Short mmCIF file of C-alpha atoms and ligand atoms in Angstrom, two decimals:
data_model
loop_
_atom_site.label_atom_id
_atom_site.label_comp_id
_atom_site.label_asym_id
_atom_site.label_seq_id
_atom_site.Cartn_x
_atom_site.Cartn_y
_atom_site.Cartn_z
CA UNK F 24 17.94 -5.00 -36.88
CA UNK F 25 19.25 -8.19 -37.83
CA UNK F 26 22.62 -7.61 -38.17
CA UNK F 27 22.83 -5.99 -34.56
CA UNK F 28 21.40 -8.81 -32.60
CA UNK F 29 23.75 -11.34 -34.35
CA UNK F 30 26.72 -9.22 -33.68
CA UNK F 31 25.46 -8.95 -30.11
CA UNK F 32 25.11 -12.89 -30.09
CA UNK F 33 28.48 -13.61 -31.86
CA UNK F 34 29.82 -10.78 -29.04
CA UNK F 35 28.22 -12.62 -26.24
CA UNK F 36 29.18 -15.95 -27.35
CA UNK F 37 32.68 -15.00 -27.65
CA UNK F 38 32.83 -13.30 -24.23
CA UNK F 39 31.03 -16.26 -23.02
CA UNK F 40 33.28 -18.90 -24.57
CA UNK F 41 36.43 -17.44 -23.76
CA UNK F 42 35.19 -17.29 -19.92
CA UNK F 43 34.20 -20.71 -20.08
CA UNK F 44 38.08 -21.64 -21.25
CA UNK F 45 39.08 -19.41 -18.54
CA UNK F 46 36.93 -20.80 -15.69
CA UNK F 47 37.93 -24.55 -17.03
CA UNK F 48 41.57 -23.66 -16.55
CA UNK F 49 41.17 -22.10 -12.92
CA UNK F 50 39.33 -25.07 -11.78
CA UNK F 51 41.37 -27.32 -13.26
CA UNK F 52 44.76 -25.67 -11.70
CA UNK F 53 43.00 -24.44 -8.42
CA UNK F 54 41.83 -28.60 -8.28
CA UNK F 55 45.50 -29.90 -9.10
CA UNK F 56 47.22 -27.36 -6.84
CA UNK F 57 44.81 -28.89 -3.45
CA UNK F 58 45.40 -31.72 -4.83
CA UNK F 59 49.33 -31.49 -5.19
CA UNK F 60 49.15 -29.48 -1.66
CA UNK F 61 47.02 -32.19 0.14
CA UNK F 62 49.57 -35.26 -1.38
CA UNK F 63 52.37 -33.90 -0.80
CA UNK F 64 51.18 -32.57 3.31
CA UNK F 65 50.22 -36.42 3.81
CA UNK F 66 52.94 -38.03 1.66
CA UNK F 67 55.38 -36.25 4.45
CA UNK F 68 52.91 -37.26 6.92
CA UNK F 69 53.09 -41.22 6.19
CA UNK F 70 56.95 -40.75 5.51
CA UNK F 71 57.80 -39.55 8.65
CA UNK F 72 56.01 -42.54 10.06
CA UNK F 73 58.05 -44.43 8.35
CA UNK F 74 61.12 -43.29 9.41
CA UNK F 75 59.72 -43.61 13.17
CA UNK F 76 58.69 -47.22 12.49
CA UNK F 77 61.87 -48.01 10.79
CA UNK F 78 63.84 -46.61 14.09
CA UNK F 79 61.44 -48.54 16.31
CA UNK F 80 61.95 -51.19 14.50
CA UNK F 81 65.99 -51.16 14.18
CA UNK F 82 65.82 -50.66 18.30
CA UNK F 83 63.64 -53.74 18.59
CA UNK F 84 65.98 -55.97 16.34
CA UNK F 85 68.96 -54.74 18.33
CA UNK F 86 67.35 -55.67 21.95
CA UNK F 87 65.47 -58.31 20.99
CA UNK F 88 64.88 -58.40 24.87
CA UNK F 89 63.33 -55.47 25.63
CA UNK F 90 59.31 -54.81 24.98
CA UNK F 91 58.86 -51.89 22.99
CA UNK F 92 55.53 -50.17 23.94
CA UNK F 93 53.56 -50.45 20.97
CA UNK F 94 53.07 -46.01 20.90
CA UNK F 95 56.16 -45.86 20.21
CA UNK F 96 56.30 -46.83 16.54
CA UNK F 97 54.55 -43.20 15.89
CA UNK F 98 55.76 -40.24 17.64
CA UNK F 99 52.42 -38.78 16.20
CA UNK F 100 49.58 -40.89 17.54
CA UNK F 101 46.90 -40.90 14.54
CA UNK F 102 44.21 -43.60 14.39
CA UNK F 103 44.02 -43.63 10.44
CA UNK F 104 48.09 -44.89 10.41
CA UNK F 105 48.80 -48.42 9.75
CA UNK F 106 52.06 -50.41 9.45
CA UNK F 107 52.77 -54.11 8.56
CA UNK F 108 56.39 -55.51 9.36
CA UNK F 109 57.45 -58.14 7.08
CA UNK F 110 60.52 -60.60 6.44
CA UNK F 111 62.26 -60.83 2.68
CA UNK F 112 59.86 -63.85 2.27
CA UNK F 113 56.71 -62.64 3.33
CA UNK F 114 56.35 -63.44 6.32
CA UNK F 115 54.24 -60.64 9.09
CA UNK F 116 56.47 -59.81 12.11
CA UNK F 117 54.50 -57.05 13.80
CA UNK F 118 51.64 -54.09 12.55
CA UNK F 119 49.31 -52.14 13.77
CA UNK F 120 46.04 -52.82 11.67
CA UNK F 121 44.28 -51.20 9.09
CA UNK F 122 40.58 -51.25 9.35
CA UNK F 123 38.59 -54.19 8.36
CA UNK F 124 37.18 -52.63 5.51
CA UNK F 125 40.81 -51.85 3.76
CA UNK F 126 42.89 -54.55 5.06
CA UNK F 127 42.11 -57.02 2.28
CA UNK F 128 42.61 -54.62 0.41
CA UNK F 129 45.91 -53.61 1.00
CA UNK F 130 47.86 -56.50 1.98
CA UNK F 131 47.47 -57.59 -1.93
CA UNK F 132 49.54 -54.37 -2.51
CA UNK F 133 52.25 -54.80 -0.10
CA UNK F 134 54.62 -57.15 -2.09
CA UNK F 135 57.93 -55.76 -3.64
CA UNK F 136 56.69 -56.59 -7.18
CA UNK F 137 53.81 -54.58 -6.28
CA UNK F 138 55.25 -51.89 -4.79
CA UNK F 139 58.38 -50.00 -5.10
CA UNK F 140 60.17 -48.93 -2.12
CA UNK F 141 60.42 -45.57 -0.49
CA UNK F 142 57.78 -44.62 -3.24
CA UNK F 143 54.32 -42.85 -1.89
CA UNK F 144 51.45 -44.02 -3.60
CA UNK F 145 47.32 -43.81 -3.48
CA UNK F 146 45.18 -46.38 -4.19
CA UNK F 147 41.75 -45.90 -5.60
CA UNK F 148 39.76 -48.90 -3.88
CA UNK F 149 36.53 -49.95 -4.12
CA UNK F 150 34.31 -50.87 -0.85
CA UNK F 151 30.99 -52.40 -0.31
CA UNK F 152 29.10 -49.56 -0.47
CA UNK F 153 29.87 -48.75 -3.91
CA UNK F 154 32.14 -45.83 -2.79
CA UNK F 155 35.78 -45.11 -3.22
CA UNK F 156 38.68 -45.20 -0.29
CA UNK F 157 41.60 -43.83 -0.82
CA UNK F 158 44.26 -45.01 0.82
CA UNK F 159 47.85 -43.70 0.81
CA UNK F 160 51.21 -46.03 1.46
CA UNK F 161 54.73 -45.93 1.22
CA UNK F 162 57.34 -48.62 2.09
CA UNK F 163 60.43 -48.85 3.50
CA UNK F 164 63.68 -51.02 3.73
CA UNK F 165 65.46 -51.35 7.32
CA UNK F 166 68.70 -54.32 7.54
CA UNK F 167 70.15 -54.52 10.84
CA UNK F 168 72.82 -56.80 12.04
CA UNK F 169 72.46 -58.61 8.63
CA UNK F 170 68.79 -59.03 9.52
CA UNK F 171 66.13 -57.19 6.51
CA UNK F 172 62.42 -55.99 6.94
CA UNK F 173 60.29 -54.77 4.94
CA UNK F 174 57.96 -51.91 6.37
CA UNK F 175 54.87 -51.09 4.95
CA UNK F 176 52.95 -47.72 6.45
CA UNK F 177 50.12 -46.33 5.08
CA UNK F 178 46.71 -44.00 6.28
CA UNK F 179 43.13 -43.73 5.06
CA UNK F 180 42.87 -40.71 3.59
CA UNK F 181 39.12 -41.14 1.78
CA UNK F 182 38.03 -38.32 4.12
CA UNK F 183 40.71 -36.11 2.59
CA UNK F 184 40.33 -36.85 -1.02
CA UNK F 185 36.37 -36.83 -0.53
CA UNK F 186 36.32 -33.42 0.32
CA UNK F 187 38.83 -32.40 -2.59
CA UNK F 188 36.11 -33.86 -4.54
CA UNK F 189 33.61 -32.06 -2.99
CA UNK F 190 35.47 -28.54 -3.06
CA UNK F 191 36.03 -29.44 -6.76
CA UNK F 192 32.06 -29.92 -7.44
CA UNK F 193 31.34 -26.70 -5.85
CA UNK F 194 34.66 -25.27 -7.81
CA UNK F 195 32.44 -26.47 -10.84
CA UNK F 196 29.32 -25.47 -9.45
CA UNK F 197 30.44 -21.72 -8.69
CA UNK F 198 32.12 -21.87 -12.64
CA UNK F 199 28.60 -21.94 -13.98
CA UNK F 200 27.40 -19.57 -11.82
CA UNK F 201 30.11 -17.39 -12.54
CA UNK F 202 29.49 -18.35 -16.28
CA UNK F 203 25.83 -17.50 -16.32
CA UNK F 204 26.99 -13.98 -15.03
CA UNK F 205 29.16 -13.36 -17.27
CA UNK F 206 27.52 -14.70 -20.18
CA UNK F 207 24.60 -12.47 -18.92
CA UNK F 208 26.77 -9.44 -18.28
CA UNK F 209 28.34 -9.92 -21.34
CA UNK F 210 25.17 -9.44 -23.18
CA UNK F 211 24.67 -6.35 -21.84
CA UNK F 212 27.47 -5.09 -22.69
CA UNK F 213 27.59 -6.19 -25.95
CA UNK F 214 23.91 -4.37 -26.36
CA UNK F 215 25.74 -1.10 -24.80
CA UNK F 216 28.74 -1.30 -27.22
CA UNK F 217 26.49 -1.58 -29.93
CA UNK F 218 24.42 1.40 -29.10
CA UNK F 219 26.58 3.94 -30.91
CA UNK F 220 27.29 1.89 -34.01
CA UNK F 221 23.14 1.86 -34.75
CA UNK F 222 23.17 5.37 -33.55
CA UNK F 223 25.68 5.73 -36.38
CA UNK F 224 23.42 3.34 -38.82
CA UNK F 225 20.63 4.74 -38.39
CA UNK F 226 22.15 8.44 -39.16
CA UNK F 227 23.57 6.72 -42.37
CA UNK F 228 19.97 4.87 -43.35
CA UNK F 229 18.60 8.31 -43.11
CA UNK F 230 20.72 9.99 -44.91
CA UNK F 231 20.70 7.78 -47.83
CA UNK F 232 17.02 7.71 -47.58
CA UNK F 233 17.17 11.72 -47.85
CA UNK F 234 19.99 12.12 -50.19
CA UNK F 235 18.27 9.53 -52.80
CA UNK F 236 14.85 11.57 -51.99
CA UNK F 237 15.96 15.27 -52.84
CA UNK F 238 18.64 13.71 -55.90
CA UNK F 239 14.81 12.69 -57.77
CA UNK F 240 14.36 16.58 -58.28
CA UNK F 241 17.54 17.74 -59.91
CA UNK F 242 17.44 14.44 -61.80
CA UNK F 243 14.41 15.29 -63.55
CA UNK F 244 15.18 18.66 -64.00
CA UNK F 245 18.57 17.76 -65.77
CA UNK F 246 16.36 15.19 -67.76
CA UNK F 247 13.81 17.64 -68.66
CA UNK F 248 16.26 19.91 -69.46
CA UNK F 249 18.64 17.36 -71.71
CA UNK F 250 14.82 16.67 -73.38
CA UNK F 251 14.38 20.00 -74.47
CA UNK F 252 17.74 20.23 -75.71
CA UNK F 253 17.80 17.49 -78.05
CA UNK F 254 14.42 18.93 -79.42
CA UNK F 255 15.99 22.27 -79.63
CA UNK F 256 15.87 23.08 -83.49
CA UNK F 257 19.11 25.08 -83.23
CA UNK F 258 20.86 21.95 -82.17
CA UNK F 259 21.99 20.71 -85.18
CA UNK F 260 25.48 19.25 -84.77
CA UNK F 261 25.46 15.30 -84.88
CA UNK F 262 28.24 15.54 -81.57
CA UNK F 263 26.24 18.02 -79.63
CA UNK F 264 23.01 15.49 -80.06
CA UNK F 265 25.41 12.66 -79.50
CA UNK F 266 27.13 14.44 -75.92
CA UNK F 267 23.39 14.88 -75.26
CA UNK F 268 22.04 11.31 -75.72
CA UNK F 269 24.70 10.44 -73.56
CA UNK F 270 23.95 12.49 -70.37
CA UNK F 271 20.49 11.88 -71.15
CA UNK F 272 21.25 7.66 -70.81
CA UNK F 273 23.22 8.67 -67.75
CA UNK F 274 20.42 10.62 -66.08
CA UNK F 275 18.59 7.54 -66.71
CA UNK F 276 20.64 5.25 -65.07
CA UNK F 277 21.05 7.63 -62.11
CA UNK F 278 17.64 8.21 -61.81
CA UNK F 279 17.17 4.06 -61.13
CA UNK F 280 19.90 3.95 -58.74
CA UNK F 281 18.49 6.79 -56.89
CA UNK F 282 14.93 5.50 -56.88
CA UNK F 283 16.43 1.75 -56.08
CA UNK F 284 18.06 3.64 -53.08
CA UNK F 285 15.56 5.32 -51.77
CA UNK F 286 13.50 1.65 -51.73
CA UNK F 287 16.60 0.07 -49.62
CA UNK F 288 16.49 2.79 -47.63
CA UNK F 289 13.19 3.42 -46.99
CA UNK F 290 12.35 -0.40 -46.54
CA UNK F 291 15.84 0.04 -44.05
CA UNK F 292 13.44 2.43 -42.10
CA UNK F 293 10.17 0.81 -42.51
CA UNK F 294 9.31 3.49 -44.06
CA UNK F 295 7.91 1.61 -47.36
CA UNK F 296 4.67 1.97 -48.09
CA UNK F 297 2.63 -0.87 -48.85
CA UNK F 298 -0.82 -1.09 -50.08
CA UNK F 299 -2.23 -4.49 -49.96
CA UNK F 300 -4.75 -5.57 -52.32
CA UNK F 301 -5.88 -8.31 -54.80
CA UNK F 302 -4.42 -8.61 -57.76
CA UNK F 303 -4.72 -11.40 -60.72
CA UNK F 304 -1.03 -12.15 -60.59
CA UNK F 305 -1.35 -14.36 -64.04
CA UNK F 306 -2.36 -11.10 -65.42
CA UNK F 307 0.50 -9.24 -63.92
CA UNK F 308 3.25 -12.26 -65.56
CA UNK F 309 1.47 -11.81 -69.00
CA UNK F 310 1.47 -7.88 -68.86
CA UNK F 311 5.65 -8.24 -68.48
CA UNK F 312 6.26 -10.35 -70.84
CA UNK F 313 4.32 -8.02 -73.53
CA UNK F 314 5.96 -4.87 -72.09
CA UNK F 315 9.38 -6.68 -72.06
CA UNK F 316 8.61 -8.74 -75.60
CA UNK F 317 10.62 -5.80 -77.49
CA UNK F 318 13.46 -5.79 -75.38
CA UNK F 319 13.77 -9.60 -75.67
CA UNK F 320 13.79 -8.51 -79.43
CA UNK F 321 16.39 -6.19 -79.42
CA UNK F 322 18.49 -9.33 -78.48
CA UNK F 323 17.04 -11.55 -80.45
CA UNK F 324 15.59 -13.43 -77.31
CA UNK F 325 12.31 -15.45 -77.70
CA UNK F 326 10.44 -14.46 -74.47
CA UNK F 327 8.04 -16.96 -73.90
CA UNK F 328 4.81 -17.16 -71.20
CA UNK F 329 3.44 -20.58 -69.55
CA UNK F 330 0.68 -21.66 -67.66
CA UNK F 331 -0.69 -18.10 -67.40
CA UNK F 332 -4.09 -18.19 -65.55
CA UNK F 333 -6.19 -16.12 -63.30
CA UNK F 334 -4.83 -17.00 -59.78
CA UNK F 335 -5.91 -14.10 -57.75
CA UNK F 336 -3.32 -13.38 -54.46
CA UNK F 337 -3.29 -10.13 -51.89
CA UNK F 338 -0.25 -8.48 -53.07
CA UNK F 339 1.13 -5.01 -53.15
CA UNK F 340 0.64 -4.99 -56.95
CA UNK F 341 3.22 -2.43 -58.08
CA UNK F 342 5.88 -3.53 -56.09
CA UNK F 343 5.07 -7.47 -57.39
CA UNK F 344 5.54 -5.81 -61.03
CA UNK F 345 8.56 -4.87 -60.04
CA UNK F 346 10.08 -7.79 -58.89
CA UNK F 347 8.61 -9.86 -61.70
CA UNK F 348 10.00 -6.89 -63.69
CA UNK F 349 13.51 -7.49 -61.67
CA UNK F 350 13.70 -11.01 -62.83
CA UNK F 351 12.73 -10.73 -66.35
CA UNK F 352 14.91 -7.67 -67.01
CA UNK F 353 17.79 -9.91 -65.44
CA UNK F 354 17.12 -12.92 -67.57
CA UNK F 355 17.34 -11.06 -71.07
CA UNK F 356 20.38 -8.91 -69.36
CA UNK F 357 22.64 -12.01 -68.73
CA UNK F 358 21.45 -14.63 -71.63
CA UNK F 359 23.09 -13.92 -75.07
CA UNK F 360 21.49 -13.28 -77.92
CA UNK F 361 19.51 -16.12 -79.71
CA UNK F 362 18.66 -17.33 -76.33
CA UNK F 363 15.31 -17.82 -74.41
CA UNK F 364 13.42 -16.58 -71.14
CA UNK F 365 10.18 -17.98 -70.05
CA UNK F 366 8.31 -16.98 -67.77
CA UNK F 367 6.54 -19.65 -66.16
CA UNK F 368 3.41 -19.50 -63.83
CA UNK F 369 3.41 -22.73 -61.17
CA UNK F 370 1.34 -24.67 -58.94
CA UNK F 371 -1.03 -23.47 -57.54
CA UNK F 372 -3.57 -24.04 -54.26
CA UNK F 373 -5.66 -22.38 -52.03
CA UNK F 374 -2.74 -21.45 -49.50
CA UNK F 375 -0.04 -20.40 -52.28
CA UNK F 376 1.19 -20.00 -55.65
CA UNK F 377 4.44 -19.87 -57.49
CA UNK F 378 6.24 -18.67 -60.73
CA UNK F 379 9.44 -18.90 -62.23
CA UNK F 380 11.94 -17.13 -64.42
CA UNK F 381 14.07 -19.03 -66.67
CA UNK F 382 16.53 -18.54 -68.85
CA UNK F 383 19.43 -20.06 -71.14
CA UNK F 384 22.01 -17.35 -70.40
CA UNK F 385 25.03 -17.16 -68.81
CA UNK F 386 24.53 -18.80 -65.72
CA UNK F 387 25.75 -17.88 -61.77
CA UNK F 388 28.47 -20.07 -60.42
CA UNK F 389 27.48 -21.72 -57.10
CA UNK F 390 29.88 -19.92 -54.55
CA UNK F 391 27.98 -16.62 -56.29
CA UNK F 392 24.60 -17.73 -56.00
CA UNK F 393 24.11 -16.84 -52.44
CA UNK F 394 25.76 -13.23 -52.64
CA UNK F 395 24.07 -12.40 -55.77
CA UNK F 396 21.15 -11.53 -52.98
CA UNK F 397 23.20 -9.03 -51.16
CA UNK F 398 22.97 -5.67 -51.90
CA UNK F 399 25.74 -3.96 -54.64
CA UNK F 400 26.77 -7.55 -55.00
CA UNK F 401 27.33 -8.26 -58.84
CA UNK F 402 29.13 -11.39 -60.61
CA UNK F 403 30.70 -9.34 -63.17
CA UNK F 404 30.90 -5.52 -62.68
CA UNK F 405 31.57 -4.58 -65.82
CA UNK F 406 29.01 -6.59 -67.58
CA UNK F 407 26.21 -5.12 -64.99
CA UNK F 408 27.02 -1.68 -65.33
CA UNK F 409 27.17 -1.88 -69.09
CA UNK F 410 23.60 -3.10 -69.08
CA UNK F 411 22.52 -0.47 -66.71
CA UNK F 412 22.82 -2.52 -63.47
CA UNK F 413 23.54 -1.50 -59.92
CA UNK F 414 23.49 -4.48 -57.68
CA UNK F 415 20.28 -3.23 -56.05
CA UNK F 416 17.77 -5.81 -58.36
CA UNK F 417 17.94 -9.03 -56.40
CA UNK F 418 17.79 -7.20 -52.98
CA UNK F 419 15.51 -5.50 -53.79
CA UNK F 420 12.87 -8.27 -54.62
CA UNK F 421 14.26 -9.91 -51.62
CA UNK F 422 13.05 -6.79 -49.71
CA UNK F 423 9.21 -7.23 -51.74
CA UNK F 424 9.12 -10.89 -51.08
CA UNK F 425 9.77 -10.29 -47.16
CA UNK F 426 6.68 -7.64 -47.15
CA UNK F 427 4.49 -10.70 -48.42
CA UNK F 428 6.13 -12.92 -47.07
CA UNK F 429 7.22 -14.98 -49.72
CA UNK F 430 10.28 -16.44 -50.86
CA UNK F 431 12.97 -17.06 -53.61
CA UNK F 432 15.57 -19.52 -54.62
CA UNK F 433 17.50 -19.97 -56.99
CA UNK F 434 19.02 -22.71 -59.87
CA UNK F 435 21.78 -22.24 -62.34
CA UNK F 436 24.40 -23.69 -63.88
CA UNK F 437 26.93 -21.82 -65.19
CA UNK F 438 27.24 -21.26 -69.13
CA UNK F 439 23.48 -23.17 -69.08
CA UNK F 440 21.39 -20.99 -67.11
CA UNK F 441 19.47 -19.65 -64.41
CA UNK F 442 15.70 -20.03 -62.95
CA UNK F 443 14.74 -17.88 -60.13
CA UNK F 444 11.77 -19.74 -59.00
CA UNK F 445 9.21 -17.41 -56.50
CA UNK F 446 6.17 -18.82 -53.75
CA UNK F 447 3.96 -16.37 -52.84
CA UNK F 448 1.03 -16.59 -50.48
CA UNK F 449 -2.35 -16.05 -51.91
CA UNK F 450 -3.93 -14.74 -48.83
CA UNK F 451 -2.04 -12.24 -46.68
CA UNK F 452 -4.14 -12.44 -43.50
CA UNK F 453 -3.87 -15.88 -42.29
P1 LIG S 518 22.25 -6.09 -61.29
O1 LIG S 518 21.64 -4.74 -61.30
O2 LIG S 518 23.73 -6.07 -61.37
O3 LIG S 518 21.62 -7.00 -62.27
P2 LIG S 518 20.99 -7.72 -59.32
O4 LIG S 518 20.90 -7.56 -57.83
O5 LIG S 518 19.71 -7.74 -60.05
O6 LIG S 518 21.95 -6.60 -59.82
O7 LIG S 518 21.78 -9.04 -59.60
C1 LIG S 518 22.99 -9.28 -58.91
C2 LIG S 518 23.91 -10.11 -59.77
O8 LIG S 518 23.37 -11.43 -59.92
C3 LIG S 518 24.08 -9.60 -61.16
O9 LIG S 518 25.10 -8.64 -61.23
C4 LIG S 518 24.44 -10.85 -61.95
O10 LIG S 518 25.80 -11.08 -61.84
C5 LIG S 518 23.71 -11.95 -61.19
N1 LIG S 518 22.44 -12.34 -61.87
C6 LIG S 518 21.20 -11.94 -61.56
N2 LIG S 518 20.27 -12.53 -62.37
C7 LIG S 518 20.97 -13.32 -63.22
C8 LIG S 518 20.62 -14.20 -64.28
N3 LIG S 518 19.35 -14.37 -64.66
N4 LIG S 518 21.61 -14.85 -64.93
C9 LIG S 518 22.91 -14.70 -64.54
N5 LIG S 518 23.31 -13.88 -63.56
C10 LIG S 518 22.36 -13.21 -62.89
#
């Protein structure tokens, strides 16, 4: 059923969607919190540094004498640690070197405009290979005996951020899997939880199929029987005849909605039976508008035929009578009287053929015109009921066009008037 499987889509999609958001958050906070861990882990790294080249530094200043042995400016030896010792004006006093392919890079940065001090700080640079290096730096202010440096110590840390990068692609990577899982799983489900609910619709389809099948009987025996009364001789009493008339109009209308219901139902079911033959569908148009003529009358309608010729189509030919039936009762139900219907028969070719139903009545706004397909769904209750509808018409013919495979559309405008405009194919087979 229709309804099922989009319920199960709009289910999965949901699931699915709301995963997605999930997933993108837990990547997104698992990647910041490596991140955050494997900045601030280095940023303490290169600090300490720092602090051990600052002291280095400070001894040097104070014994200008003495050789300091070059190891000493890190307590922890690490070949990816640079420092560059500079004067207020610029000028390089000692450093260990980056390596050739950052240097260049790096001196631009180490500037107080350019940097501020006792800040740590990453720099995205670009090398000749096209790929990134990150590089991490902090600097740092020592005076001593009036004398000021400026320390800059920094470490290549592209290996690090690399594979941050790379645990974040397979971070994204695993996501989809674990999307494509769920979404999966999720459709399963959805097809599980939905079990019980057709279970449950299908109980209900039958049950209206059976109840509107065994309410024909007593109908037509309370018809019968409301028949025979009013040609009972003894029943003289103009009220009597009247309360009579009136179940007998009642019956009438019941007996529609119950045979309506049991089409819905049984075309719920596939239970409809459908015999396909060939009918002459201009003869079909022309025989409706001569049974319907005196209805139109009754109104004062002028129901008029056009273009009525022999166009012969495979067709289930009652239930096309009914829908053309459908249409035309509709058209002299909602125009007023004085106003017109025609029926119209349309182009025509080999593959297909169409006709339309006109009229000058009271029109279907445009929010309406979609639901007026739906079944029970009618503009104006009162009004339908009055004229001895049930909401079933329209879905109904929907329900004979999709056995031939046809279609309908529809074009009002309120107060003006409505066409219901119906393609058909000729040939059934191909
Ligand atoms: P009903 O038995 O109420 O006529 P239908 O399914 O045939 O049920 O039609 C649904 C609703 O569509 C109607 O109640 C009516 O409001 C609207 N409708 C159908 N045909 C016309 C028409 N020709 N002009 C205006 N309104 C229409």
């Amino acid at each position: 059923m229709e309804i099922f499987r989009s319920s199960r889509l709009r289910l999965t999609l949901v699931y699915s969607f709301t995963m997605g958001i999930f997933l993108c958050v837990l990547i997104f906070l698992v990647h910041m919190s490596m991140d955050w861990a494997m900045f601030s882990e280095q940023a303490q790294e290169i600090s300490d540094a720092a602090e051990d080249v600052a002291e280095t530094q400070a001894y040097q200043i104070q014994h200008p004498n003495i050789t300091v042995d070059e190891t000493r400016y890190y307590k922890n030896a690490n070949d990816r640690l640079f420092f560059y010792i500079f004067t207020p004006d610029g000028q390089l006093l000692n450093f260990v070197r980056a390596s050739f392919r950052i240097e260049p890079f790096i001196l631009e940065f180490m500037s107080p405009e350019k940097f501020t001090a006792a800040q740590v700080q990453v720099f995205d640079l670009p090398s000749e290979s096209g790929r990134l290096i990150n590089v991490m730096m902090t600097s740092k202010v020592i005076r001593v005996n009036e004398i000021e440096q400026i320390i800059y110590v920094g470490k290549d840390v592209t290996a690090l951020y690399s594979g941050l990068r790379k645990a974040t692609y397979m971070l994204i990577i695993l996501g989809i899997v674990a999307l494509i899982i769920a979404t999966v799983f999720g459709h399963a489900m959805a097809g599980r939880a939905i079990i019980p609910l057709k279970e449950a619709y299908e109980k209900q389809k039958q049950f209206a199929a059976d109840a509107s099948h065994e309410l024909r009987t007593p109908l037509s025996v309370v018809m019968a029987s409301a028949d025979l009364l009013l040609a009972d001789p003894s029943i003289q009493e103009p009220f009597l005849k009247e309360v009579i008339g009136d179940v007998k109009s009642e019956v009438k209308k019941m007996t529609k909605l119950v045979s309506d219901l049991l089409m819905v139902a049984r075309s719920d079911n596939n239970a409809l039976k459908v015999k396909i033959q060939q009918a002459d569908l201009g003869d079909l148009l022309s025989q409706n508008v001569r049974m319907m003529t005196p209805l139109a009358e009754k109104k004062d309608i002028s129901l008029i035929g056009e273009g009525f010729k022999k166009v012969i189509i495979d067709c289930d030919e009652q239930k096309i009578k009914q829908l053309i039936l459908i249409l035309v009762d509709n058209a002299i139900k909602y125009t007023p009287n004085g106003g017109s219907v025609v029926v119209r028969l349309g182009e025509t070719d080999s593959q297909k053929t169409t006709f339309s139903v006109s009229d000058s009545g009271i029109g279907i706004e445009p929010e309406d015109q979609k639901k007026i397909f739906d079944r029970f769904f009618r503009v104006d209750k009162a009004r339908s009921r009055e004229m001895g509808g049930n909401g079933l018409g329209l879905a109904i013919a929907t329900e004979i066009l999709r056995i031939h495979d046809g279609k309908i559309s529809v074009y009002s405008e309120p107060g003006r008037g409505t066409k219901f405009t119906v393609e058909l194919k000729r040939n059934l087979t191909k």
